[in-house]
Amino acid sequence: MLKATGIGVGAGIGIGTGVTGLATPAGAAGSPLVHPGLLHTRADLDRMAAKVKAGARPYTAGFAKLTANRHAQSGWRANPQAVVYRGSGTPENYGILYNDVHAAYQNALRFHVSGEEAYADTAVAILNAWSGKLTRLEGSADRFLAAGLYGYQFANAAELVRDHGDFDLGRAQELMLHVFHPLSDDFLNRHNNAVLTNYWPNWDLTAIACVLATGIFCDERAVVERAVEYFKHGDGMGSVRHAIPVVHADGLGEWVEAGRDQGHALLGIGLMGTVCEMAWNQGIDLYGYDDSRFLKGAQYVAKWSLGGEVPYTANTRKKGAIGGWSGAETAARAARADPGMTRPIWAMIANHYTKRRGLPASYVTRAAAKAAPEGGGGDYGPNSGGFDQLGFGTLAFTRDKVTGPVTPAPAPAPAPDSSASESGARPHTGFTAPASPSPASGRDLAATGSEEVVGWAAAAGVTAVAGGVLLLRRRDRGRREAG
């Protein structure tokens, strides 16, 4: 059965019905893929380690959130399943998967910041356990959400330990290519045999995130190009012009899912930001695509979520199955928003636009300040919505302001290790965190990276409290947090 939530075309969107063809994104063809190169590059990991070592704010508050999380402990033990089910009418066990994947990611991130190998070893053990047992994802249409969400997250955790001598890289790549990716790619092609407007943007965006992460993690350039092309020109609601169909005179880009509810709109913004960040780290600028259309959409959702009034263009959307049942749904206005609801999505977006690009993003920066220090899976409740994002953006994405022009131009990836085994696992070479770089001459490293966040907090009229727990409040706790 298709999930009975209609989504469709806003005024003037005009979504087609064909399968999107592949095209090579400008500036991407022929360049090597970079590792690590999903949500975090080597420079990012070095920055986190150096800033925390120097006691720099707000990195220390972000790291405190990480170390306090029960998933970020070296004693975590995996509970792999051969089949994972998500969706009504099935014996759901997908919570086991998302808890283990977040534990792997948090342990891997903690290793890179602290240099303590026990955390890397724990992450590797979790990932190896799952790649050695998981064979398929089952359930209702929600299985596509499981593939997209936990696929992109698994790849990000694995990317952080891909050079660990005990990590079975080849087997992890097989899992991505043959379990997670096929469902996500199929959804972008066929949308579960539904009319294109049946599924709201977050469905497409989970799939795009998984496809892009698979392409990068598995060194499959064509798969990367597929995700980038869909982001730009895809027929479904998750492509950027369909998710943000209207740009208003004040510069705000109307997020179509604001006509549904706040929780799913926040999920969509977080997923689109994740896609943009992973692409940026491979030299592809989706953040700036179509005159920074994503920034306009993020500003709209941030203003609305903070309690501001936003315009909304009424639209009627078709829903149903191809050759089967059909119906329509009209969204006339933005849904009611709760200023207390948040997800750990804003630091990444705010830092890109204000620090890397030097662009104003007043509502996004206010939302980031209000959410700081951002936690991760386990800090926002036990249900799946609290695990849709990997989080810890205060630690991972706070950055110093860049002067001069910035383009996403990563350095070429190193040549493959010729001594790698057939399975893809690397020999153990004393896997340790990189040495923290020394502060630049004449600069106090511990003082950098803090002014902007303090300024954001002042502008928002809030105080970011280290160690505070932000509860993800949902009006529909009994329903799925994604989808």
One Martini backbone bead per residue (centre of mass of N, CA, C, O) as a GRO file, in nm:
protein
  483
    1MET     BB    1   0.097   0.035   0.021
    2LEU     BB    2   0.047   0.353   0.003
    3LYS     BB    3   0.108   0.639   0.138
    4ALA     BB    4  -0.151   0.860   0.266
    5THR     BB    5   0.023   1.125   0.135
    6GLY     BB    6  -0.017   1.414  -0.012
    7ILE     BB    7   0.148   1.552  -0.307
    8GLY     BB    8   0.235   1.848  -0.503
    9VAL     BB    9   0.145   2.106  -0.704
   10GLY     BB   10   0.216   2.412  -0.727
   11ALA     BB   11   0.195   2.709  -0.835
   12GLY     BB   12   0.378   2.679  -1.131
   13ILE     BB   13   0.548   2.412  -1.137
   14GLY     BB   14   0.522   2.167  -1.337
   15ILE     BB   15   0.537   1.855  -1.319
   16GLY     BB   16   0.649   1.582  -1.446
   17THR     BB   17   0.669   1.216  -1.559
   18GLY     BB   18   0.952   1.162  -1.610
   19VAL     BB   19   1.262   1.041  -1.621
   20THR     BB   20   1.552   1.148  -1.525
   21GLY     BB   21   1.826   1.242  -1.665
   22LEU     BB   22   2.161   1.238  -1.710
   23ALA     BB   23   2.414   1.466  -1.580
   24THR     BB   24   2.693   1.670  -1.574
   25PRO     BB   25   2.833   1.847  -1.347
   26ALA     BB   26   2.979   2.124  -1.309
   27GLY     BB   27   3.318   2.051  -1.227
   28ALA     BB   28   3.314   1.717  -1.185
   29ALA     BB   29   3.434   1.597  -1.417
   30GLY     BB   30   3.729   1.393  -1.361
   31SER     BB   31   3.736   1.426  -1.068
   32PRO     BB   32   3.834   1.330  -0.778
   33LEU     BB   33   3.755   1.174  -0.501
   34VAL     BB   34   3.715   1.258  -0.159
   35HIS     BB   35   3.909   1.160   0.140
   36PRO     BB   36   3.731   1.273   0.337
   37GLY     BB   37   3.379   1.356   0.176
   38LEU     BB   38   3.126   1.427   0.324
   39LEU     BB   39   3.060   1.604   0.598
   40HIS     BB   40   3.382   1.544   0.632
   41THR     BB   41   3.693   1.662   0.633
   42ARG     BB   42   4.011   1.683   0.719
   43ALA     BB   43   3.995   1.983   0.798
   44ASP     BB   44   3.756   1.953   0.989
   45LEU     BB   45   3.885   1.751   1.189
   46ASP     BB   46   4.126   1.927   1.263
   47ARG     BB   47   3.966   2.165   1.373
   48MET     BB   48   3.821   2.027   1.603
   49ALA     BB   49   4.069   1.925   1.756
   50ALA     BB   50   4.209   2.202   1.796
   51LYS     BB   51   3.981   2.358   1.941
   52VAL     BB   52   3.942   2.169   2.181
   53LYS     BB   53   4.235   2.170   2.281
   54ALA     BB   54   4.215   2.500   2.317
   55GLY     BB   55   3.921   2.577   2.434
   56ALA     BB   56   3.713   2.653   2.221
   57ARG     BB   57   3.459   2.847   2.138
   58PRO     BB   58   3.187   2.616   2.093
   59TYR     BB   59   3.332   2.337   2.080
   60THR     BB   60   3.324   2.242   2.375
   61ALA     BB   61   3.014   2.226   2.390
   62GLY     BB   62   2.983   2.024   2.157
   63PHE     BB   63   3.162   1.800   2.283
   64ALA     BB   64   2.993   1.763   2.540
   65LYS     BB   65   2.747   1.653   2.394
   66LEU     BB   66   2.887   1.404   2.284
   67THR     BB   67   3.007   1.271   2.550
   68ALA     BB   68   2.707   1.253   2.687
   69ASN     BB   69   2.628   1.048   2.491
   70ARG     BB   70   2.541   0.713   2.489
   71HIS     BB   71   2.648   0.656   2.186
   72ALA     BB   72   2.960   0.776   2.259
   73GLN     BB   73   3.050   0.487   2.364
   74SER     BB   74   3.285   0.222   2.381
   75GLY     BB   75   3.055   0.011   2.499
   76TRP     BB   76   2.915  -0.029   2.246
   77ARG     BB   77   2.680  -0.272   2.108
   78ALA     BB   78   2.587  -0.451   1.856
   79ASN     BB   79   2.256  -0.544   1.670
   80PRO     BB   80   2.234  -0.717   1.417
   81GLN     BB   81   2.037  -0.754   1.114
   82ALA     BB   82   1.917  -0.912   0.835
   83VAL     BB   83   1.632  -0.766   0.876
   84VAL     BB   84   1.469  -0.456   0.805
   85TYR     BB   85   1.184  -0.291   0.950
   86ARG     BB   86   0.947  -0.048   0.799
   87GLY     BB   87   0.622  -0.030   0.897
   88SER     BB   88   0.317  -0.105   0.873
   89GLY     BB   89   0.260  -0.455   0.916
   90THR     BB   90   0.537  -0.491   1.067
   91PRO     BB   91   0.823  -0.604   1.240
   92GLU     BB   92   0.961  -0.361   1.386
   93ASN     BB   93   1.347  -0.279   1.388
   94TYR     BB   94   1.484   0.005   1.305
   95GLY     BB   95   1.594   0.113   1.579
   96ILE     BB   96   1.849  -0.055   1.584
   97LEU     BB   97   1.987   0.078   1.346
   98TYR     BB   98   1.989   0.382   1.427
   99ASN     BB   99   2.143   0.345   1.690
  100ASP     BB  100   2.402   0.213   1.570
  101VAL     BB  101   2.478   0.431   1.364
  102HIS     BB  102   2.508   0.662   1.571
  103ALA     BB  103   2.727   0.522   1.736
  104ALA     BB  104   2.935   0.511   1.511
  105TYR     BB  105   2.953   0.813   1.452
  106GLN     BB  106   3.018   0.918   1.740
  107ASN     BB  107   3.274   0.755   1.782
  108ALA     BB  108   3.429   0.858   1.536
  109LEU     BB  109   3.420   1.157   1.611
  110ARG     BB  110   3.553   1.130   1.887
  111PHE     BB  111   3.821   1.029   1.784
  112HIS     BB  112   3.905   1.277   1.606
  113VAL     BB  113   3.914   1.469   1.857
  114SER     BB  114   4.077   1.285   2.084
  115GLY     BB  115   4.250   1.010   1.980
  116GLU     BB  116   4.084   0.765   2.083
  117GLU     BB  117   4.078   0.436   1.972
  118ALA     BB  118   3.829   0.306   2.106
  119TYR     BB  119   3.621   0.458   1.923
  120ALA     BB  120   3.705   0.344   1.652
  121ASP     BB  121   3.668   0.045   1.725
  122THR     BB  122   3.365   0.066   1.776
  123ALA     BB  123   3.276   0.164   1.501
  124VAL     BB  124   3.388  -0.077   1.342
  125ALA     BB  125   3.227  -0.301   1.484
  126ILE     BB  126   2.949  -0.202   1.401
  127LEU     BB  127   2.984  -0.193   1.090
  128ASN     BB  128   3.078  -0.487   1.051
  129ALA     BB  129   2.825  -0.622   1.165
  130TRP     BB  130   2.626  -0.511   0.950
  131SER     BB  131   2.780  -0.593   0.683
  132GLY     BB  132   2.764  -0.911   0.780
  133LYS     BB  133   2.415  -0.922   0.788
  134LEU     BB  134   2.275  -0.730   0.610
  135THR     BB  135   2.030  -0.780   0.327
  136ARG     BB  136   1.752  -0.613   0.399
  137LEU     BB  137   1.464  -0.404   0.325
  138GLU     BB  138   1.148  -0.369   0.485
  139GLY     BB  139   0.797  -0.296   0.413
  140SER     BB  140   0.666  -0.033   0.355
  141ALA     BB  141   0.722   0.267   0.220
  142ASP     BB  142   0.925   0.317   0.463
  143ARG     BB  143   1.174   0.173   0.339
  144PHE     BB  144   1.276   0.426   0.190
  145LEU     BB  145   1.350   0.583   0.444
  146ALA     BB  146   1.552   0.384   0.557
  147ALA     BB  147   1.749   0.390   0.323
  148GLY     BB  148   1.810   0.694   0.320
  149LEU     BB  149   1.882   0.761   0.615
  150TYR     BB  150   2.073   0.507   0.692
  151GLY     BB  151   2.256   0.527   0.448
  152TYR     BB  152   2.388   0.809   0.483
  153GLN     BB  153   2.483   0.746   0.775
  154PHE     BB  154   2.659   0.502   0.729
  155ALA     BB  155   2.856   0.638   0.533
  156ASN     BB  156   2.957   0.856   0.732
  157ALA     BB  157   3.073   0.665   0.941
  158ALA     BB  158   3.260   0.503   0.746
  159GLU     BB  159   3.433   0.742   0.640
  160LEU     BB  160   3.583   0.787   0.926
  161VAL     BB  161   3.708   0.456   0.897
  162ARG     BB  162   3.830   0.362   0.613
  163ASP     BB  163   4.154   0.335   0.729
  164HIS     BB  164   4.106   0.113   0.907
  165GLY     BB  165   4.245  -0.199   0.950
  166ASP     BB  166   3.952  -0.340   1.053
  167PHE     BB  167   3.801  -0.232   0.815
  168ASP     BB  168   3.540  -0.334   0.589
  169LEU     BB  169   3.512  -0.168   0.309
  170GLY     BB  170   3.399  -0.356   0.092
  171ARG     BB  171   3.147  -0.446   0.253
  172ALA     BB  172   3.027  -0.164   0.292
  173GLN     BB  173   2.996  -0.104  -0.009
  174GLU     BB  174   2.803  -0.337  -0.067
  175LEU     BB  175   2.577  -0.242   0.116
  176MET     BB  176   2.523   0.022  -0.029
  177LEU     BB  177   2.486  -0.096  -0.330
  178HIS     BB  178   2.268  -0.355  -0.235
  179VAL     BB  179   2.066  -0.210  -0.011
  180PHE     BB  180   2.031   0.103  -0.007
  181HIS     BB  181   2.052   0.225  -0.300
  182PRO     BB  182   1.826   0.079  -0.466
  183LEU     BB  183   1.583   0.210  -0.322
  184SER     BB  184   1.655   0.508  -0.374
  185ASP     BB  185   1.675   0.497  -0.682
  186ASP     BB  186   1.391   0.382  -0.731
  187PHE     BB  187   1.237   0.619  -0.614
  188LEU     BB  188   1.336   0.833  -0.821
  189ASN     BB  189   1.206   0.672  -1.063
  190ARG     BB  190   0.901   0.551  -0.925
  191HIS     BB  191   0.761   0.624  -0.655
  192ASN     BB  192   0.600   0.363  -0.580
  193ASN     BB  193   0.386   0.398  -0.816
  194ALA     BB  194   0.339   0.700  -0.802
  195VAL     BB  195   0.261   0.995  -0.817
  196LEU     BB  196   0.478   1.251  -0.793
  197THR     BB  197   0.281   1.418  -0.576
  198ASN     BB  198   0.250   1.214  -0.329
  199TYR     BB  199   0.539   1.306  -0.231
  200TRP     BB  200   0.713   1.465  -0.030
  201PRO     BB  201   1.027   1.601  -0.024
  202ASN     BB  202   1.164   1.411   0.195
  203TRP     BB  203   1.169   1.155   0.025
  204ASP     BB  204   1.367   1.244  -0.190
  205LEU     BB  205   1.595   1.348   0.006
  206THR     BB  206   1.674   1.078   0.122
  207ALA     BB  207   1.757   0.958  -0.152
  208ILE     BB  208   1.969   1.163  -0.238
  209ALA     BB  209   2.155   1.126   0.005
  210CYS     BB  210   2.216   0.825  -0.049
  211VAL     BB  211   2.324   0.842  -0.336
  212LEU     BB  212   2.553   1.040  -0.281
  213ALA     BB  213   2.696   0.878  -0.056
  214THR     BB  214   2.750   0.630  -0.227
  215GLY     BB  215   2.924   0.756  -0.448
  216ILE     BB  216   3.148   0.854  -0.260
  217PHE     BB  217   3.216   0.600  -0.087
  218CYS     BB  218   3.236   0.413  -0.374
  219ASP     BB  219   3.356   0.563  -0.622
  220GLU     BB  220   3.083   0.676  -0.795
  221ARG     BB  221   3.038   0.912  -1.022
  222ALA     BB  222   2.755   0.850  -1.150
  223VAL     BB  223   2.603   0.863  -0.877
  224VAL     BB  224   2.663   1.153  -0.814
  225GLU     BB  225   2.535   1.273  -1.072
  226ARG     BB  226   2.251   1.177  -1.017
  227ALA     BB  227   2.200   1.347  -0.761
  228VAL     BB  228   2.262   1.628  -0.879
  229GLU     BB  229   2.053   1.624  -1.105
  230TYR     BB  230   1.805   1.590  -0.925
  231PHE     BB  231   1.833   1.842  -0.758
  232LYS     BB  232   1.798   2.031  -1.013
  233HIS     BB  233   1.579   1.836  -1.224
  234GLY     BB  234   1.381   1.680  -1.084
  235ASP     BB  235   1.044   1.564  -1.080
  236GLY     BB  236   1.023   1.575  -0.793
  237MET     BB  237   0.977   1.741  -0.478
  238GLY     BB  238   1.304   1.745  -0.401
  239SER     BB  239   1.371   1.941  -0.585
  240VAL     BB  240   1.450   2.267  -0.555
  241ARG     BB  241   1.201   2.392  -0.728
  242HIS     BB  242   0.979   2.215  -0.576
  243ALA     BB  243   1.043   2.282  -0.276
  244ILE     BB  244   1.101   2.592  -0.405
  245PRO     BB  245   0.866   2.752  -0.600
  246VAL     BB  246   0.891   3.036  -0.438
  247VAL     BB  247   1.008   3.376  -0.474
  248HIS     BB  248   1.008   3.648  -0.294
  249ALA     BB  249   1.063   3.987  -0.267
  250ASP     BB  250   1.217   3.935   0.025
  251GLY     BB  251   1.384   3.645  -0.040
  252LEU     BB  252   1.188   3.426   0.021
  253GLY     BB  253   1.157   3.068   0.015
  254GLU     BB  254   0.909   2.859  -0.044
  255TRP     BB  255   0.820   2.589   0.153
  256VAL     BB  256   0.598   2.352   0.070
  257GLU     BB  257   0.593   2.185   0.357
  258ALA     BB  258   0.458   2.414   0.528
  259GLY     BB  259   0.162   2.305   0.448
  260ARG     BB  260   0.186   2.070   0.656
  261ASP     BB  261   0.455   2.080   0.864
  262GLN     BB  262   0.722   2.144   1.069
  263GLY     BB  263   0.881   1.879   1.100
  264HIS     BB  264   0.909   1.821   0.788
  265ALA     BB  265   1.044   2.087   0.712
  266LEU     BB  266   1.297   2.046   0.883
  267LEU     BB  267   1.384   1.786   0.754
  268GLY     BB  268   1.423   1.898   0.466
  269ILE     BB  269   1.638   2.107   0.531
  270GLY     BB  270   1.842   1.908   0.649
  271LEU     BB  271   1.873   1.734   0.391
  272MET     BB  272   1.958   1.955   0.192
  273GLY     BB  273   2.207   2.038   0.351
  274THR     BB  274   2.348   1.764   0.335
  275VAL     BB  275   2.375   1.757   0.030
  276CYS     BB  276   2.535   2.021  -0.002
  277GLU     BB  277   2.780   1.943   0.175
  278MET     BB  278   2.873   1.688   0.026
  279ALA     BB  279   2.912   1.828  -0.246
  280TRP     BB  280   3.114   2.047  -0.163
  281ASN     BB  281   3.338   1.828  -0.076
  282GLN     BB  282   3.340   1.767  -0.416
  283GLY     BB  283   3.311   2.052  -0.582
  284ILE     BB  284   2.988   2.111  -0.541
  285ASP     BB  285   2.749   2.382  -0.586
  286LEU     BB  286   2.436   2.377  -0.425
  287TYR     BB  287   2.407   2.620  -0.244
  288GLY     BB  288   2.436   2.827  -0.511
  289TYR     BB  289   2.212   2.732  -0.666
  290ASP     BB  290   2.002   2.937  -0.804
  291ASP     BB  291   2.072   3.181  -0.627
  292SER     BB  292   2.053   3.048  -0.349
  293ARG     BB  293   1.779   2.890  -0.297
  294PHE     BB  294   1.822   2.745  -0.027
  295LEU     BB  295   1.857   2.993   0.151
  296LYS     BB  296   1.565   3.097   0.108
  297GLY     BB  297   1.430   2.846   0.233
  298ALA     BB  298   1.571   2.854   0.510
  299GLN     BB  299   1.474   3.136   0.593
  300TYR     BB  300   1.176   3.072   0.590
  301VAL     BB  301   1.176   2.841   0.803
  302ALA     BB  302   1.313   2.998   1.028
  303LYS     BB  303   1.108   3.225   1.062
  304TRP     BB  304   0.861   3.044   1.112
  305SER     BB  305   0.985   2.879   1.358
  306LEU     BB  306   1.023   3.158   1.529
  307GLY     BB  307   0.717   3.305   1.462
  308GLY     BB  308   0.685   3.406   1.184
  309GLU     BB  309   0.560   3.552   0.906
  310VAL     BB  310   0.443   3.381   0.605
  311PRO     BB  311   0.406   3.314   0.294
  312TYR     BB  312   0.148   3.132   0.088
  313THR     BB  313   0.088   2.925  -0.187
  314ALA     BB  314  -0.170   2.798  -0.312
  315ASN     BB  315  -0.225   2.433  -0.349
  316THR     BB  316  -0.280   2.153  -0.571
  317ARG     BB  317  -0.247   1.799  -0.516
  318LYS     BB  318  -0.166   1.502  -0.630
  319LYS     BB  319  -0.276   1.161  -0.556
  320GLY     BB  320  -0.145   0.833  -0.593
  321ALA     BB  321  -0.176   0.574  -0.822
  322ILE     BB  322  -0.080   0.426  -1.093
  323GLY     BB  323  -0.378   0.300  -1.207
  324GLY     BB  324  -0.537   0.394  -0.948
  325TRP     BB  325  -0.579   0.565  -0.702
  326SER     BB  326  -0.722   0.898  -0.632
  327GLY     BB  327  -0.637   1.250  -0.560
  328ALA     BB  328  -0.658   1.551  -0.348
  329GLU     BB  329  -0.466   1.843  -0.220
  330THR     BB  330  -0.491   2.138  -0.015
  331ALA     BB  331  -0.276   2.419   0.038
  332ALA     BB  332  -0.324   2.751   0.187
  333ARG     BB  333  -0.111   2.741   0.433
  334ALA     BB  334   0.081   2.776   0.681
  335ALA     BB  335   0.151   2.616   0.937
  336ARG     BB  336   0.178   2.574   1.252
  337ALA     BB  337   0.424   2.706   1.477
  338ASP     BB  338   0.688   2.600   1.703
  339PRO     BB  339   0.948   2.760   1.862
  340GLY     BB  340   1.039   2.487   2.031
  341MET     BB  341   1.114   2.358   1.773
  342THR     BB  342   1.386   2.127   1.686
  343ARG     BB  343   1.688   2.077   1.497
  344PRO     BB  344   2.020   1.965   1.398
  345ILE     BB  345   2.063   2.204   1.120
  346TRP     BB  346   2.183   2.513   1.136
  347ALA     BB  347   2.495   2.534   1.155
  348MET     BB  348   2.573   2.444   0.871
  349ILE     BB  349   2.420   2.667   0.715
  350ALA     BB  350   2.522   2.924   0.854
  351ASN     BB  351   2.831   2.875   0.804
  352HIS     BB  352   2.831   2.875   0.506
  353TYR     BB  353   2.702   3.157   0.438
  354THR     BB  354   2.864   3.343   0.653
  355LYS     BB  355   3.167   3.220   0.636
  356ARG     BB  356   3.227   3.127   0.342
  357ARG     BB  357   3.035   3.364   0.183
  358GLY     BB  358   2.926   3.631   0.331
  359LEU     BB  359   2.619   3.601   0.394
  360PRO     BB  360   2.313   3.681   0.473
  361ALA     BB  361   2.133   3.501   0.770
  362SER     BB  362   1.934   3.583   1.008
  363TYR     BB  363   1.739   3.342   1.067
  364VAL     BB  364   1.945   3.113   1.069
  365THR     BB  365   2.126   3.228   1.298
  366ARG     BB  366   1.905   3.229   1.511
  367ALA     BB  367   1.847   2.927   1.504
  368ALA     BB  368   2.136   2.839   1.577
  369ALA     BB  369   2.151   2.979   1.853
  370LYS     BB  370   1.904   2.835   1.982
  371ALA     BB  371   2.033   2.531   1.935
  372ALA     BB  372   2.270   2.583   2.102
  373PRO     BB  373   2.416   2.306   2.143
  374GLU     BB  374   2.432   2.058   1.928
  375GLY     BB  375   2.317   1.752   1.891
  376GLY     BB  376   2.198   1.413   1.865
  377GLY     BB  377   2.137   1.106   1.870
  378GLY     BB  378   1.940   1.104   2.180
  379ASP     BB  379   1.864   1.429   2.231
  380TYR     BB  380   1.551   1.401   2.069
  381GLY     BB  381   1.460   1.142   2.150
  382PRO     BB  382   1.353   0.796   2.074
  383ASN     BB  383   1.254   0.859   1.809
  384SER     BB  384   1.320   0.883   1.475
  385GLY     BB  385   1.326   1.200   1.452
  386GLY     BB  386   1.591   1.212   1.646
  387PHE     BB  387   1.759   1.046   1.383
  388ASP     BB  388   1.768   1.209   1.100
  389GLN     BB  389   2.019   1.345   1.223
  390LEU     BB  390   2.352   1.365   1.320
  391GLY     BB  391   2.470   1.635   1.404
  392PHE     BB  392   2.688   1.841   1.582
  393GLY     BB  393   2.730   2.137   1.453
  394THR     BB  394   2.892   2.306   1.656
  395LEU     BB  395   3.144   2.128   1.623
  396ALA     BB  396   3.156   2.066   1.297
  397PHE     BB  397   3.063   2.379   1.159
  398THR     BB  398   3.226   2.565   1.296
  399ARG     BB  399   3.373   2.867   1.157
  400ASP     BB  400   3.578   3.069   1.014
  401LYS     BB  401   3.605   3.346   0.848
  402VAL     BB  402   3.620   3.405   0.512
  403THR     BB  403   3.850   3.549   0.291
  404GLY     BB  404   3.742   3.576   0.004
  405PRO     BB  405   3.709   3.362  -0.234
  406VAL     BB  406   3.486   3.069  -0.261
  407THR     BB  407   3.540   2.726  -0.350
  408PRO     BB  408   3.465   2.391  -0.434
  409ALA     BB  409   3.813   2.275  -0.405
  410PRO     BB  410   3.935   1.994  -0.369
  411ALA     BB  411   4.166   1.783  -0.320
  412PRO     BB  412   4.311   1.529  -0.430
  413ALA     BB  413   4.310   1.212  -0.409
  414PRO     BB  414   4.466   0.958  -0.309
  415ALA     BB  415   4.610   0.690  -0.383
  416PRO     BB  416   4.557   0.384  -0.382
  417ASP     BB  417   4.605   0.109  -0.188
  418SER     BB  418   4.792  -0.159  -0.299
  419SER     BB  419   4.753  -0.334  -0.013
  420ALA     BB  420   4.478  -0.399  -0.044
  421SER     BB  421   4.238  -0.599  -0.010
  422GLU     BB  422   3.984  -0.753  -0.170
  423SER     BB  423   3.763  -0.633   0.036
  424GLY     BB  424   3.904  -0.330   0.112
  425ALA     BB  425   4.076  -0.359   0.340
  426ARG     BB  426   4.301  -0.216   0.552
  427PRO     BB  427   4.585  -0.205   0.682
  428HIS     BB  428   4.735  -0.173   0.973
  429THR     BB  429   4.879   0.172   1.070
  430GLY     BB  430   4.811   0.317   1.325
  431PHE     BB  431   4.532   0.444   1.390
  432THR     BB  432   4.518   0.799   1.411
  433ALA     BB  433   4.496   1.099   1.500
  434PRO     BB  434   4.565   1.392   1.404
  435ALA     BB  435   4.753   1.638   1.453
  436SER     BB  436   4.732   1.929   1.596
  437PRO     BB  437   4.740   2.226   1.491
  438SER     BB  438   4.892   2.510   1.507
  439PRO     BB  439   4.879   2.816   1.575
  440ALA     BB  440   4.880   3.094   1.435
  441SER     BB  441   5.054   3.355   1.411
  442GLY     BB  442   4.906   3.586   1.633
  443ARG     BB  443   4.693   3.366   1.738
  444ASP     BB  444   4.406   3.273   1.926
  445LEU     BB  445   4.260   2.979   1.907
  446ALA     BB  446   4.056   2.990   2.152
  447ALA     BB  447   3.908   3.260   2.023
  448THR     BB  448   3.813   3.124   1.783
  449GLY     BB  449   3.477   3.082   1.666
  450SER     BB  450   3.291   3.266   1.883
  451GLU     BB  451   3.172   3.543   1.804
  452GLU     BB  452   2.935   3.462   1.617
  453VAL     BB  453   2.770   3.298   1.825
  454VAL     BB  454   2.734   3.523   2.026
  455GLY     BB  455   2.591   3.706   1.823
  456TRP     BB  456   2.356   3.523   1.760
  457ALA     BB  457   2.244   3.512   2.048
  458ALA     BB  458   2.191   3.812   2.078
  459ALA     BB  459   1.999   3.841   1.834
  460ALA     BB  460   1.793   3.617   1.960
  461GLY     BB  461   1.775   3.636   2.282
  462VAL     BB  462   1.979   3.404   2.369
  463THR     BB  463   2.113   3.115   2.546
  464ALA     BB  464   2.381   2.900   2.529
  465VAL     BB  465   2.383   2.577   2.686
  466ALA     BB  466   2.586   2.368   2.811
  467GLY     BB  467   2.425   2.050   2.828
  468GLY     BB  468   2.166   2.099   2.713
  469VAL     BB  469   1.832   1.983   2.655
  470LEU     BB  470   1.665   1.925   2.355
  471LEU     BB  471   1.332   1.897   2.279
  472LEU     BB  472   1.144   1.719   2.054
  473ARG     BB  473   0.850   1.856   1.959
  474ARG     BB  474   0.548   1.679   1.888
  475ARG     BB  475   0.224   1.652   1.775
  476ASP     BB  476   0.295   1.345   1.640
  477ARG     BB  477   0.416   1.103   1.823
  478GLY     BB  478   0.245   0.855   1.691
  479ARG     BB  479   0.395   0.919   1.444
  480ARG     BB  480   0.586   0.963   1.194
  481GLU     BB  481   0.878   1.165   1.158
  482ALA     BB  482   0.882   1.048   0.875
  483GLY     BB  483   0.688   1.111   0.573
   0.00000   0.00000   0.00000
